[in-house]
PDB file of C-alpha atoms in Angstrom:
ATOM      1  CA  UNK H  87      25.612 -40.428  43.010  1.00 66.00           C
ATOM      2  CA  UNK H  88      25.307 -36.614  43.223  1.00 59.00           C
ATOM      3  CA  UNK H  89      27.087 -36.679  46.589  1.00 65.00           C
ATOM      4  CA  UNK H  90      30.157 -38.162  44.874  1.00 69.00           C
ATOM      5  CA  UNK H  91      30.023 -35.384  42.296  1.00 65.00           C
ATOM      6  CA  UNK H  92      29.695 -32.789  45.043  1.00 59.00           C
ATOM      7  CA  UNK H  93      32.701 -34.225  46.919  1.00 69.00           C
ATOM      8  CA  UNK H  94      34.824 -33.897  43.767  1.00 72.00           C
ATOM      9  CA  UNK H  95      35.538 -30.255  44.649  1.00 68.00           C
ATOM     10  CA  UNK H  96      37.022 -31.460  47.951  1.00 70.00           C
ATOM     11  CA  UNK H  97      39.327 -33.806  46.045  1.00 78.00           C
ATOM     12  CA  UNK H  98      40.489 -30.948  43.819  1.00 76.00           C
ATOM     13  CA  UNK H  99      41.142 -28.806  46.918  1.00 74.00           C
ATOM     14  CA  UNK H 100      43.168 -31.633  48.476  1.00 82.00           C
ATOM     15  CA  UNK H 101      45.296 -31.974  45.336  1.00 86.00           C
ATOM     16  CA  UNK H 102      45.898 -28.228  45.380  1.00 81.00           C
ATOM     17  CA  UNK H 103      46.956 -28.365  49.037  1.00 81.00           C
ATOM     18  CA  UNK H 104      49.414 -31.161  48.305  1.00 89.00           C
ATOM     19  CA  UNK H 105      51.084 -29.386  45.381  1.00 86.00           C
ATOM     20  CA  UNK H 106      50.885 -25.802  46.668  1.00 82.00           C
ATOM     21  CA  UNK H 107      54.136 -25.952  48.689  1.00 83.00           C
ATOM     22  CA  UNK H 108      56.061 -26.746  45.488  1.00 86.00           C
ATOM     23  CA  UNK H 109      55.021 -23.512  43.767  1.00 84.00           C
ATOM     24  CA  UNK H 110      56.864 -20.240  44.325  1.00 86.00           C
ATOM     25  CA  UNK H 111      55.340 -17.221  45.998  1.00 86.00           C
ATOM     26  CA  UNK H 112      53.938 -14.506  43.768  1.00 86.00           C
ATOM     27  CA  UNK H 113      56.719 -12.180  42.565  1.00 88.00           C
ATOM     28  CA  UNK H 114      54.710  -9.019  43.382  1.00 86.00           C
ATOM     29  CA  UNK H 115      54.041 -10.367  46.882  1.00 84.00           C
ATOM     30  CA  UNK H 116      57.718 -11.121  47.445  1.00 87.00           C
ATOM     31  CA  UNK H 117      58.822  -7.687  46.319  1.00 85.00           C
ATOM     32  CA  UNK H 118      55.998  -5.457  47.574  1.00 82.00           C
ATOM     33  CA  UNK H 119      55.124  -7.176  50.845  1.00 78.00           C
ATOM     34  CA  UNK H 120      58.258  -9.061  51.853  1.00 83.00           C
ATOM     35  CA  UNK H 121      60.730  -6.649  50.189  1.00 83.00           C
ATOM     36  CA  UNK H 122      62.706  -9.646  48.918  1.00 88.00           C
ATOM     37  CA  UNK H 123      64.145  -8.594  45.542  1.00 88.00           C
ATOM     38  CA  UNK H 124      66.284 -11.734  45.152  1.00 90.00           C
ATOM     39  CA  UNK H 125      63.305 -13.964  45.972  1.00 90.00           C
ATOM     40  CA  UNK H 126      61.195 -12.031  43.495  1.00 89.00           C
ATOM     41  CA  UNK H 127      63.725 -12.596  40.693  1.00 89.00           C
ATOM     42  CA  UNK H 128      64.059 -16.266  41.649  1.00 90.00           C
ATOM     43  CA  UNK H 129      60.254 -16.692  41.552  1.00 89.00           C
ATOM     44  CA  UNK H 130      60.074 -14.971  38.144  1.00 89.00           C
ATOM     45  CA  UNK H 131      62.684 -17.355  36.755  1.00 90.00           C
ATOM     46  CA  UNK H 132      60.944 -20.356  38.286  1.00 89.00           C
ATOM     47  CA  UNK H 133      57.569 -19.315  36.885  1.00 86.00           C
ATOM     48  CA  UNK H 134      58.585 -17.951  33.486  1.00 86.00           C
ATOM     49  CA  UNK H 135      61.949 -19.575  32.778  1.00 88.00           C
ATOM     50  CA  UNK H 136      65.342 -17.989  32.299  1.00 88.00           C
ATOM     51  CA  UNK H 137      65.409 -14.462  30.921  1.00 86.00           C
ATOM     52  CA  UNK H 138      65.852 -10.813  31.682  1.00 85.00           C
ATOM     53  CA  UNK H 139      62.997  -9.568  33.869  1.00 86.00           C
ATOM     54  CA  UNK H 140      64.339  -6.075  34.510  1.00 87.00           C
ATOM     55  CA  UNK H 141      61.283  -4.420  32.891  1.00 88.00           C
ATOM     56  CA  UNK H 142      58.871  -6.367  35.112  1.00 88.00           C
ATOM     57  CA  UNK H 143      61.040  -5.640  38.142  1.00 87.00           C
ATOM     58  CA  UNK H 144      61.076  -1.913  37.299  1.00 87.00           C
ATOM     59  CA  UNK H 145      57.274  -1.925  36.982  1.00 88.00           C
ATOM     60  CA  UNK H 146      56.968  -3.568  40.394  1.00 87.00           C
ATOM     61  CA  UNK H 147      59.395  -1.037  41.890  1.00 87.00           C
ATOM     62  CA  UNK H 148      57.240   1.805  40.478  1.00 87.00           C
ATOM     63  CA  UNK H 149      54.169   0.191  42.009  1.00 83.00           C
ATOM     64  CA  UNK H 150      56.007  -0.135  45.298  1.00 82.00           C
ATOM     65  CA  UNK H 151      56.906   3.556  45.216  1.00 81.00           C
ATOM     66  CA  UNK H 152      53.282   4.522  44.543  1.00 80.00           C
ATOM     67  CA  UNK H 153      51.915   2.347  47.351  1.00 76.00           C
ATOM     68  CA  UNK H 154      54.686   3.131  49.844  1.00 76.00           C
ATOM     69  CA  UNK H 155      52.480   5.218  52.139  1.00 72.00           C
ATOM     70  CA  UNK H 156      49.540   2.838  51.906  1.00 73.00           C
ATOM     71  CA  UNK H 157      48.975   0.646  54.932  1.00 72.00           C
ATOM     72  CA  UNK H 158      47.978  -2.933  54.266  1.00 69.00           C
ATOM     73  CA  UNK H 159      45.069  -3.905  56.479  1.00 72.00           C
ATOM     74  CA  UNK H 160      44.013  -7.312  57.705  1.00 72.00           C
ATOM     75  CA  UNK H 161      40.379  -8.438  57.752  1.00 72.00           C
ATOM     76  CA  UNK H 162      39.613  -7.080  61.231  1.00 81.00           C
ATOM     77  CA  UNK H 163      41.101  -3.691  60.364  1.00 82.00           C
ATOM     78  CA  UNK H 164      38.982  -3.544  57.216  1.00 78.00           C
ATOM     79  CA  UNK H 165      35.864  -4.363  59.238  1.00 80.00           C
ATOM     80  CA  UNK H 166      36.711  -1.588  61.729  1.00 86.00           C
ATOM     81  CA  UNK H 167      37.385   0.973  58.977  1.00 86.00           C
ATOM     82  CA  UNK H 168      34.242   3.135  58.742  1.00 87.00           C
ATOM     83  CA  UNK H 169      34.917   4.358  55.220  1.00 87.00           C
ATOM     84  CA  UNK H 170      34.396   0.877  53.727  1.00 84.00           C
ATOM     85  CA  UNK H 171      31.209  -0.001  55.635  1.00 87.00           C
ATOM     86  CA  UNK H 172      28.871   1.014  52.765  1.00 87.00           C
ATOM     87  CA  UNK H 173      30.772  -1.219  50.328  1.00 84.00           C
ATOM     88  CA  UNK H 174      30.839  -4.112  52.820  1.00 81.00           C
ATOM     89  CA  UNK H 175      27.093  -3.779  53.472  1.00 82.00           C
ATOM     90  CA  UNK H 176      26.373  -3.702  49.741  1.00 80.00           C
ATOM     91  CA  UNK H 177      28.423  -6.838  49.130  1.00 73.00           C
ATOM     92  CA  UNK H 178      26.880  -8.618  52.116  1.00 73.00           C
ATOM     93  CA  UNK H 179      23.350  -7.780  50.979  1.00 74.00           C
ATOM     94  CA  UNK H 180      24.136  -8.901  47.448  1.00 67.00           C
ATOM     95  CA  UNK H 181      25.554 -12.224  48.636  1.00 62.00           C
ATOM     96  CA  UNK H 182      22.617 -12.816  50.967  1.00 63.00           C
ATOM     97  CA  UNK H 183      20.132 -11.958  48.245  1.00 60.00           C
ATOM     98  CA  UNK H 184      21.829 -14.449  45.930  1.00 57.00           C
ATOM     99  CA  UNK H 185      21.473 -17.187  48.520  1.00 56.00           C
ATOM    100  CA  UNK H 186      17.864 -16.422  49.396  1.00 54.00           C
ATOM    101  CA  UNK H 187      16.880 -15.825  45.780  1.00 52.00           C
ATOM    102  CA  UNK H 188      18.061 -19.251  44.668  1.00 53.00           C
ATOM    103  CA  UNK H 189      16.398 -21.079  47.538  1.00 53.00           C
ATOM    104  CA  UNK H 190      13.060 -19.377  46.922  1.00 58.00           C
ATOM    105  CA  UNK H 191      13.136 -20.059  43.195  1.00 61.00           C
ATOM    106  CA  UNK H 192      13.850 -23.744  43.576  1.00 63.00           C
ATOM    107  CA  UNK H 193      11.169 -23.974  46.251  1.00 62.00           C
ATOM    108  CA  UNK H 194       8.628 -22.095  44.108  1.00 60.00           C
ATOM    109  CA  UNK H 195       9.415 -24.126  41.008  1.00 61.00           C
ATOM    110  CA  UNK H 196       8.172 -27.296  42.755  1.00 64.00           C
ATOM    111  CA  UNK H 197      10.881 -29.316  41.074  1.00 65.00           C
ATOM    112  CA  UNK H 198      10.887 -33.051  41.516  1.00 69.00           C
ATOM    113  CA  UNK H 199      13.430 -34.191  44.053  1.00 69.00           C
ATOM    114  CA  UNK H 200      15.224 -36.253  41.417  1.00 73.00           C
ATOM    115  CA  UNK H 201      15.873 -33.085  39.361  1.00 74.00           C
ATOM    116  CA  UNK H 202      17.384 -31.002  42.199  1.00 69.00           C
ATOM    117  CA  UNK H 203      20.943 -32.473  41.828  1.00 70.00           C
ATOM    118  CA  UNK H 204      20.887 -31.564  38.135  1.00 76.00           C
ATOM    119  CA  UNK H 205      19.768 -28.042  38.980  1.00 75.00           C
ATOM    120  CA  UNK H 206      22.680 -27.763  41.427  1.00 71.00           C
ATOM    121  CA  UNK H 207      25.013 -29.016  38.727  1.00 75.00           C
ATOM    122  CA  UNK H 208      23.529 -26.432  36.354  1.00 77.00           C
ATOM    123  CA  UNK H 209      24.260 -23.659  38.852  1.00 75.00           C
ATOM    124  CA  UNK H 210      27.891 -24.795  39.045  1.00 73.00           C
ATOM    125  CA  UNK H 211      28.151 -24.949  35.254  1.00 78.00           C
ATOM    126  CA  UNK H 212      26.687 -21.421  35.051  1.00 77.00           C
ATOM    127  CA  UNK H 213      29.368 -20.175  37.438  1.00 76.00           C
ATOM    128  CA  UNK H 214      32.065 -21.897  35.380  1.00 75.00           C
ATOM    129  CA  UNK H 215      30.747 -20.388  32.137  1.00 78.00           C
ATOM    130  CA  UNK H 216      30.720 -16.906  33.651  1.00 78.00           C
ATOM    131  CA  UNK H 217      34.292 -17.264  34.946  1.00 74.00           C
ATOM    132  CA  UNK H 218      35.614 -18.448  31.598  1.00 76.00           C
ATOM    133  CA  UNK H 219      33.709 -15.815  29.636  1.00 78.00           C
ATOM    134  CA  UNK H 220      34.589 -12.947  31.980  1.00 75.00           C
ATOM    135  CA  UNK H 221      38.289 -13.793  32.060  1.00 72.00           C
ATOM    136  CA  UNK H 222      38.359 -13.737  28.279  1.00 73.00           C
ATOM    137  CA  UNK H 223      36.630 -10.347  27.871  1.00 77.00           C
ATOM    138  CA  UNK H 224      37.740  -8.320  30.905  1.00 72.00           C
ATOM    139  CA  UNK H 225      40.853  -6.984  29.174  1.00 69.00           C
ATOM    140  CA  UNK H 226      38.857  -5.982  26.107  1.00 75.00           C
ATOM    141  CA  UNK H 227      36.022  -4.131  27.859  1.00 74.00           C
ATOM    142  CA  UNK H 228      37.481  -3.181  31.243  1.00 72.00           C
ATOM    143  CA  UNK H 229      36.044  -3.621  34.711  1.00 71.00           C
ATOM    144  CA  UNK H 230      33.815  -0.550  34.679  1.00 73.00           C
ATOM    145  CA  UNK H 231      31.908  -1.644  31.567  1.00 77.00           C
ATOM    146  CA  UNK H 232      31.532  -5.185  32.894  1.00 78.00           C
ATOM    147  CA  UNK H 233      30.312  -3.918  36.268  1.00 77.00           C
ATOM    148  CA  UNK H 234      27.740  -1.569  34.733  1.00 79.00           C
ATOM    149  CA  UNK H 235      26.637  -4.127  32.169  1.00 81.00           C
ATOM    150  CA  UNK H 236      26.487  -6.881  34.770  1.00 81.00           C
ATOM    151  CA  UNK H 237      24.342  -4.835  37.140  1.00 82.00           C
ATOM    152  CA  UNK H 238      21.996  -3.763  34.332  1.00 86.00           C
ATOM    153  CA  UNK H 239      21.668  -7.338  33.130  1.00 87.00           C
ATOM    154  CA  UNK H 240      21.065  -8.537  36.686  1.00 83.00           C
ATOM    155  CA  UNK H 241      18.335  -5.922  37.174  1.00 85.00           C
ATOM    156  CA  UNK H 242      16.612  -6.980  33.953  1.00 89.00           C
ATOM    157  CA  UNK H 243      16.835 -10.649  34.911  1.00 88.00           C
ATOM    158  CA  UNK H 244      15.409  -9.926  38.366  1.00 83.00           C
ATOM    159  CA  UNK H 245      12.426  -8.113  36.805  1.00 86.00           C
ATOM    160  CA  UNK H 246      11.811 -11.092  34.532  1.00 89.00           C
ATOM    161  CA  UNK H 247      12.301 -13.456  37.464  1.00 83.00           C
ATOM    162  CA  UNK H 248       9.775 -11.632  39.620  1.00 81.00           C
ATOM    163  CA  UNK H 249       7.303 -11.616  36.736  1.00 87.00           C
ATOM    164  CA  UNK H 250       7.760 -15.335  36.154  1.00 84.00           C
ATOM    165  CA  UNK H 251       7.261 -16.040  39.854  1.00 78.00           C
ATOM    166  CA  UNK H 252       4.077 -13.990  39.980  1.00 82.00           C
ATOM    167  CA  UNK H 253       2.641 -15.785  36.960  1.00 83.00           C
ATOM    168  CA  UNK H 254       3.957 -19.277  37.745  1.00 77.00           C
ATOM    169  CA  UNK H 255       0.632 -20.403  39.251  1.00 78.00           C
ATOM    170  CA  UNK H 256      -1.160 -19.607  36.002  1.00 85.00           C
ATOM    171  CA  UNK H 257       1.502 -20.952  33.641  1.00 84.00           C
ATOM    172  CA  UNK H 258       3.371 -23.988  34.945  1.00 78.00           C
ATOM    173  CA  UNK H 259       6.132 -23.694  32.348  1.00 81.00           C
ATOM    174  CA  UNK H 260       7.181 -20.370  33.930  1.00 80.00           C
ATOM    175  CA  UNK H 261       8.495 -22.309  36.936  1.00 76.00           C
ATOM    176  CA  UNK H 262      11.209 -23.784  34.736  1.00 79.00           C
ATOM    177  CA  UNK H 263      11.842 -20.367  33.205  1.00 85.00           C
ATOM    178  CA  UNK H 264      12.519 -19.152  36.743  1.00 80.00           C
ATOM    179  CA  UNK H 265      15.252 -21.742  37.146  1.00 79.00           C
ATOM    180  CA  UNK H 266      16.779 -20.743  33.795  1.00 85.00           C
ATOM    181  CA  UNK H 267      16.649 -17.098  34.859  1.00 85.00           C
ATOM    182  CA  UNK H 268      18.554 -18.017  38.031  1.00 81.00           C
ATOM    183  CA  UNK H 269      21.280 -19.556  35.845  1.00 80.00           C
ATOM    184  CA  UNK H 270      21.377 -16.379  33.746  1.00 85.00           C
ATOM    185  CA  UNK H 271      21.504 -14.259  36.906  1.00 82.00           C
ATOM    186  CA  UNK H 272      24.534 -16.223  38.118  1.00 79.00           C
ATOM    187  CA  UNK H 273      26.236 -15.751  34.753  1.00 81.00           C
ATOM    188  CA  UNK H 274      25.475 -12.001  34.814  1.00 83.00           C
ATOM    189  CA  UNK H 275      26.789 -11.781  38.376  1.00 79.00           C
ATOM    190  CA  UNK H 276      29.982 -13.562  37.332  1.00 78.00           C
ATOM    191  CA  UNK H 277      30.451 -11.254  34.354  1.00 78.00           C
ATOM    192  CA  UNK H 278      30.097  -8.046  36.305  1.00 73.00           C
ATOM    193  CA  UNK H 279      30.055  -7.761  40.070  1.00 70.00           C
TER     194      UNK H 279
END
């Protein structure tokens, strides 16, 4: 029944699509992008209830003044912009390495086919744990500390992962450690990068 569990995310997406039209646009989007001050105030009242939102509106107006000269680019413009190519390449390599890393580990671990759905579920749970944990600590530590810590933790996990893969033929239990290290890598990735 793992295919039913996997299709559950499609059901959640469908529910979101049905209810999305009933939610207001983001107040910052309405003010900064659409320049609709009345719509922004209406969205604030719809989201947060009746009240005086002059302070929030003033903050958004300050942000608008700061970003006035900044051009908003679409995806194709970002891809054409040479100054962001190093960052795009880094992110692409990181995402590809995540995909290939997981496939190789599960292949190397020689897991029984009946266990693979549980491993996939474990990967999803690891992602969920990292999202919940990161959202609760990001304000306390800041993005820079989480990025640095996340990358350091990922590097350490990758060293341990490579070691466990090299020794997995001699010690069979290290194959399962490799899978656990993949879960930890996903959590570290979610905490930082």
